[in-house]
mmCIF file of C-alpha atoms in Angstrom:
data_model
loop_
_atom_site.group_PDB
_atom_site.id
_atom_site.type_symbol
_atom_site.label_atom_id
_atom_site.label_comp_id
_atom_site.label_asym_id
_atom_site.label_seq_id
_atom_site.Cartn_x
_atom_site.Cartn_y
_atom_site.Cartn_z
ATOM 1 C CA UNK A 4 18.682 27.363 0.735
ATOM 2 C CA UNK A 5 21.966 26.241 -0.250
ATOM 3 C CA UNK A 6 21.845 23.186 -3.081
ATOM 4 C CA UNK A 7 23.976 21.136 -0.797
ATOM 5 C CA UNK A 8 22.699 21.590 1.622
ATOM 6 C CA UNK A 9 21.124 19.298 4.726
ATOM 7 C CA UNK A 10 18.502 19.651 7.539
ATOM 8 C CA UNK A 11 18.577 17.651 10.720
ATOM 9 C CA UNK A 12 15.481 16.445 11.992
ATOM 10 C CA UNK A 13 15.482 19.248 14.804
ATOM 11 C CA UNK A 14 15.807 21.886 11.644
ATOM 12 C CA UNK A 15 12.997 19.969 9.710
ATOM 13 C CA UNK A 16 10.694 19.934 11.895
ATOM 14 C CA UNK A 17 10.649 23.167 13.302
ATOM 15 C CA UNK A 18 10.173 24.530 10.092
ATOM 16 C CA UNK A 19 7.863 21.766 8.124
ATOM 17 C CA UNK A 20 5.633 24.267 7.597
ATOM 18 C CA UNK A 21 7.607 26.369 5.441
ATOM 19 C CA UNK A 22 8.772 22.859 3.465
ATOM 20 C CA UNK A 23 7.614 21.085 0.832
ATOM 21 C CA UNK A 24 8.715 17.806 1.455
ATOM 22 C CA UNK A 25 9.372 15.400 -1.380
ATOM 23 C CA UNK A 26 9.536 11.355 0.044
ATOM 24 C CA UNK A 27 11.243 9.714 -2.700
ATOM 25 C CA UNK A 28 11.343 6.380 -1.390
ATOM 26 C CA UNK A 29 8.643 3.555 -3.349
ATOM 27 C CA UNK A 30 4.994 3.809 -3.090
ATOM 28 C CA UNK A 31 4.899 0.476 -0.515
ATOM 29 C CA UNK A 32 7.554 2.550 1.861
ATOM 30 C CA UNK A 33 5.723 5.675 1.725
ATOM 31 C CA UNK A 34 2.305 4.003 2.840
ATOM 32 C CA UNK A 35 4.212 2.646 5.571
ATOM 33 C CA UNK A 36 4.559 6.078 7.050
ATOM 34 C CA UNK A 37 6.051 9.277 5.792
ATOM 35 C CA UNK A 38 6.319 12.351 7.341
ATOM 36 C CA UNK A 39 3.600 15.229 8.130
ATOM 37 C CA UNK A 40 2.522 16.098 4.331
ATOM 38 C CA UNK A 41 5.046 14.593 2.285
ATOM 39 C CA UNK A 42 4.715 14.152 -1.338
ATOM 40 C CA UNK A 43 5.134 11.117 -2.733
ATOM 41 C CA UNK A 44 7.276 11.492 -5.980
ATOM 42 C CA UNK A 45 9.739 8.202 -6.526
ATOM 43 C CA UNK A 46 13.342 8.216 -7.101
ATOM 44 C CA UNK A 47 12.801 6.516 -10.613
ATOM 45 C CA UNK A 48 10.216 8.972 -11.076
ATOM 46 C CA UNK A 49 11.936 12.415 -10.464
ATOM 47 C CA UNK A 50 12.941 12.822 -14.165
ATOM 48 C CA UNK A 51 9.223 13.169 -14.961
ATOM 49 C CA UNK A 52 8.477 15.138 -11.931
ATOM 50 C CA UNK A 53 10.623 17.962 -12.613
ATOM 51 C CA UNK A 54 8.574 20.697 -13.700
ATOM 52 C CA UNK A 55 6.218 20.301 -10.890
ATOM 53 C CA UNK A 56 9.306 20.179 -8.744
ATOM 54 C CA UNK A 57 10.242 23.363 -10.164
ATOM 55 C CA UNK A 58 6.675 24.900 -9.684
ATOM 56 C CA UNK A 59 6.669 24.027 -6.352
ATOM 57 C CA UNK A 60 10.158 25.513 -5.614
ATOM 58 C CA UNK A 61 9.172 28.582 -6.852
ATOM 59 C CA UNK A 62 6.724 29.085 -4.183
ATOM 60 C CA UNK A 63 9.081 27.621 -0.776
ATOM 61 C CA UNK A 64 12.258 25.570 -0.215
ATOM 62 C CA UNK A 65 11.855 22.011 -1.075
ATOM 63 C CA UNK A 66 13.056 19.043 1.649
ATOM 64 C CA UNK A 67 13.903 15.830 0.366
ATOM 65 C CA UNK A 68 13.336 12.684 2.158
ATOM 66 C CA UNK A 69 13.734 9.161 2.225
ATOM 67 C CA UNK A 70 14.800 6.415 4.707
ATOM 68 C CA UNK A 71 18.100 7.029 5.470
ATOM 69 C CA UNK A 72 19.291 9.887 3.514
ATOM 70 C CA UNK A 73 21.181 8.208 0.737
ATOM 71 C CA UNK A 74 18.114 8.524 -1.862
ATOM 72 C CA UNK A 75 17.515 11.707 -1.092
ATOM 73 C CA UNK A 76 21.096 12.965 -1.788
ATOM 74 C CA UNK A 77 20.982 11.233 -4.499
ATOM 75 C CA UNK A 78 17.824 13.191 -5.704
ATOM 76 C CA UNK A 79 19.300 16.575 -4.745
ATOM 77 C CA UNK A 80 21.954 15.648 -7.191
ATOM 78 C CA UNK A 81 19.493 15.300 -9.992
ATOM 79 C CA UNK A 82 17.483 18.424 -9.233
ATOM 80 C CA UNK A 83 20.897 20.442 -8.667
ATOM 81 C CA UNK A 84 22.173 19.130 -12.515
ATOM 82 C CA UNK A 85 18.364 20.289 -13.292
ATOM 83 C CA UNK A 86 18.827 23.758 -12.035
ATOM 84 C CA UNK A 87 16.773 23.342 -8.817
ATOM 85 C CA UNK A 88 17.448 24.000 -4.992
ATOM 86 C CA UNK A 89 16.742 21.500 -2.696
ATOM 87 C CA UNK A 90 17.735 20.440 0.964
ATOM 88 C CA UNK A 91 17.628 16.531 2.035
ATOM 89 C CA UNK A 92 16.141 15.081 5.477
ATOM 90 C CA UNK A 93 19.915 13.603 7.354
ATOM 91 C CA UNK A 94 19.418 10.359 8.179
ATOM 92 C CA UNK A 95 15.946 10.410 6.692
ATOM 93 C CA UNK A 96 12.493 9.055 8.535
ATOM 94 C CA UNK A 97 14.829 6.526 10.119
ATOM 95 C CA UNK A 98 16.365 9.639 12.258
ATOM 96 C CA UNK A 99 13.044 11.449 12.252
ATOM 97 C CA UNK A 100 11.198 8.510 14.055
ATOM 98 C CA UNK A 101 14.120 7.705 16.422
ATOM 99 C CA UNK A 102 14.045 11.768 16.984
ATOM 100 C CA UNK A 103 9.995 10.739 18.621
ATOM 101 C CA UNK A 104 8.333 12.513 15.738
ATOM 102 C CA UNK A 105 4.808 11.070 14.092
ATOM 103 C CA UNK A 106 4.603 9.584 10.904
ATOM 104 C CA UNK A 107 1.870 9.718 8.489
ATOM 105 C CA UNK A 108 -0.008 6.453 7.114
ATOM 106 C CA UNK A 109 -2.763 5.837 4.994
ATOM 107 C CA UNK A 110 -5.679 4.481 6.698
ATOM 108 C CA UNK A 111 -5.734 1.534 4.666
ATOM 109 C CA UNK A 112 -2.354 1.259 4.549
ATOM 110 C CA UNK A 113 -0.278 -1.951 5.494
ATOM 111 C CA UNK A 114 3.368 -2.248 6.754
ATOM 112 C CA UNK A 115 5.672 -2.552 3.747
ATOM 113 C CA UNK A 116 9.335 -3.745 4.296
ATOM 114 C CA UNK A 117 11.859 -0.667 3.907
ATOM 115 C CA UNK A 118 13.260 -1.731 0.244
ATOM 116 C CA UNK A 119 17.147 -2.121 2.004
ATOM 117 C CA UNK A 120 15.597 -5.019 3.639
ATOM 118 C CA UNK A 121 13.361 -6.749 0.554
ATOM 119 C CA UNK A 122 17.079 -6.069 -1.022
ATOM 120 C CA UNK A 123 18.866 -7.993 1.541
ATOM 121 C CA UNK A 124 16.605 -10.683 1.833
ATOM 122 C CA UNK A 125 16.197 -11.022 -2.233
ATOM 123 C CA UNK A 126 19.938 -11.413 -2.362
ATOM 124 C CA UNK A 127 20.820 -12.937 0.227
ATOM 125 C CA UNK A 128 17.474 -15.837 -0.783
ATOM 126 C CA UNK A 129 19.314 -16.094 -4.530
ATOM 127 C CA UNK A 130 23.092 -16.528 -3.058
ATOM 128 C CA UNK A 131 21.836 -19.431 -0.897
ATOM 129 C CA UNK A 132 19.506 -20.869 -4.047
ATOM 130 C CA UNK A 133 22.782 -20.630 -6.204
ATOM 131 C CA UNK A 134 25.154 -22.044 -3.774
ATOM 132 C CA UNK A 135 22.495 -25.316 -2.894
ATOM 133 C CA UNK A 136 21.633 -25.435 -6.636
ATOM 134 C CA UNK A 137 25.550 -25.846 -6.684
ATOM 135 C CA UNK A 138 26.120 -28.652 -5.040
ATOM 136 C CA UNK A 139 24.072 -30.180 -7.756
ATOM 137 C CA UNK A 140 24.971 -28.673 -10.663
ATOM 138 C CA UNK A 141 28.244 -26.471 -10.205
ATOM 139 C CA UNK A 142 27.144 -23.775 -13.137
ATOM 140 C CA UNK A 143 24.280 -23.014 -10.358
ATOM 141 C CA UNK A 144 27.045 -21.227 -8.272
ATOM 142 C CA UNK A 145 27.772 -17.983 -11.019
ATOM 143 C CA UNK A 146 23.979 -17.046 -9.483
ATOM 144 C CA UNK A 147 25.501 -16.460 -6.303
ATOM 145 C CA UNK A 148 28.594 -14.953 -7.791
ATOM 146 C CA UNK A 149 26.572 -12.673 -10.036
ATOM 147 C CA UNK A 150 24.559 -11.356 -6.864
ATOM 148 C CA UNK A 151 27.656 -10.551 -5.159
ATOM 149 C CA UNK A 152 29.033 -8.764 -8.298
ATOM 150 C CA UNK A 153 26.115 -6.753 -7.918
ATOM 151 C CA UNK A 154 26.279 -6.232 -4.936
ATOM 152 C CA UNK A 155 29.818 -4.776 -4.963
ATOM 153 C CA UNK A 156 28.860 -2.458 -8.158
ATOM 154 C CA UNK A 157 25.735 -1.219 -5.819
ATOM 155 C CA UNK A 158 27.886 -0.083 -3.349
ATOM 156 C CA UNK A 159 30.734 1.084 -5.587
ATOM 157 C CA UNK A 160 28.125 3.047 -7.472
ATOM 158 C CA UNK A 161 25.513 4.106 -4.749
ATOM 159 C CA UNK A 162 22.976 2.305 -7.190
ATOM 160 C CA UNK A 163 20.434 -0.371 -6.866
ATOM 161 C CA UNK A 164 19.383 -2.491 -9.825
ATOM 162 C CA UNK A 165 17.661 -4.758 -7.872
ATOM 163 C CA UNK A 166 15.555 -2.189 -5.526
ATOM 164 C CA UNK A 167 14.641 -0.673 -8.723
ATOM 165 C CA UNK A 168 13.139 -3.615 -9.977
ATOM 166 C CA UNK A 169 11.689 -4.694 -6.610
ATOM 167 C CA UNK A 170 10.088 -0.940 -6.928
ATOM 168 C CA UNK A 171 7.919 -2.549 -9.885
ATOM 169 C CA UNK A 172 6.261 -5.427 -7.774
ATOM 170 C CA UNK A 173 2.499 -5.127 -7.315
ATOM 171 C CA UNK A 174 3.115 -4.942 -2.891
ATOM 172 C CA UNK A 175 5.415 -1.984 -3.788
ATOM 173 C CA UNK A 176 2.734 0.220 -5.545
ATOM 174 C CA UNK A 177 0.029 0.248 -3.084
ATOM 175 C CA UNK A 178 -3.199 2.100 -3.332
ATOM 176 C CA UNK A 179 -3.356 5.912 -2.753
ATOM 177 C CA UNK A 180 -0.136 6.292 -3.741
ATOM 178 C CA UNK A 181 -1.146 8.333 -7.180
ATOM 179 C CA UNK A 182 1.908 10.250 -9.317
ATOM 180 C CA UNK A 183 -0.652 12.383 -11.280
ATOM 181 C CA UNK A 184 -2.217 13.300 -8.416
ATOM 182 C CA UNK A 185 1.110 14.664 -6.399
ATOM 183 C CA UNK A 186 2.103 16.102 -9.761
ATOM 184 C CA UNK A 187 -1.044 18.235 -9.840
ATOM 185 C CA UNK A 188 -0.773 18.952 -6.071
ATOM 186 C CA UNK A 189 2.888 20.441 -6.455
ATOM 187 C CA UNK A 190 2.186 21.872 -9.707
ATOM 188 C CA UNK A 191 -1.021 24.185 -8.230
#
């Protein structure tokens, strides 16, 4: 497999057997349904996953997935630079669920906003604070401008500051969800 290369959903799934596929979207998006025996390894997290990444590539191609497909190319990226081949899920489990397929969930598991969405309604909750805290007390308004800032340099830079810290809240990191754990399972 190519390092650049992608897999529709009709090229996935008729050979997810033959995959290893590598979710790398937050423990709380994961839970909320991932699909058929995904790994859960975190974008922040790849760094530290590498050489079980690399085990597991040894032994079968390696599909990388997330929920639209910009993640995931942006993991490919890092395991490219790293010396690793990997393929990434277009248009991620968005395009795999609109495709019909099943998605796995934890039984215990509970819905968990995609993080694009906690984003947008984060930012767009601290604009509106800064620009009613402005009316007050005109200093109040460089919170909204410093959210929009960032939101420009986020899409300038494919980055996201603030999912990355929403990543760290406690609804984010659900149960079940264990790094060790996948590390060993990829690693064996």
């Amino acid at each position: 497999m190519a390092s650049t290369a992608s897999l529709t959903v009709d090229q996935a799934h008729s050979r997810l057997d033959e995959l290893t596929v590598i979710d790398v979207r937050t423990p709380g998006e994961y839970a909320s349904g991932h699909l058929p025996g995904a790994h859960n390894v975190p974008l922040d997290d790849l760094d530290r996953a590498l050489p079980a990444l690399k085990s597991a590539a040894d032994r079968g191609d390696l599909l990388l997935v997330c929920a639209s497909g910009a993640r995931s190319a942006q993991a490919q990226e890092r395991l490219t630079r790293s010396g690793l081949t990997a393929a990434h899920l277009t248009g991620g489990t968005s395009a795999w669920t609109g495709a019909g397929h099943d998605v796995q969930r934890p039984a215990e598991g509970r819905a968990v906003w995609a993080m694009e969405r906690q984003v947008r309604l984060t930012a767009g909750s601290l604009v509106l604070v800064g620009l009613l805290a402005g009316r007050r007390r005109p200093a109040a308004r460089l919170l909204s401008a410093g959210i929009a800032g960032g939101l420009v340099f986020s899409a300038l830079t494919n980055t996201c500051g603030m999912a990355r810290v929403l990543a760290r809240l406690p609804h984010n990191r659900p149960a079940g969800t264990d790094l060790e754990a996948t590390l060993t399972a990829l690693s064996d």
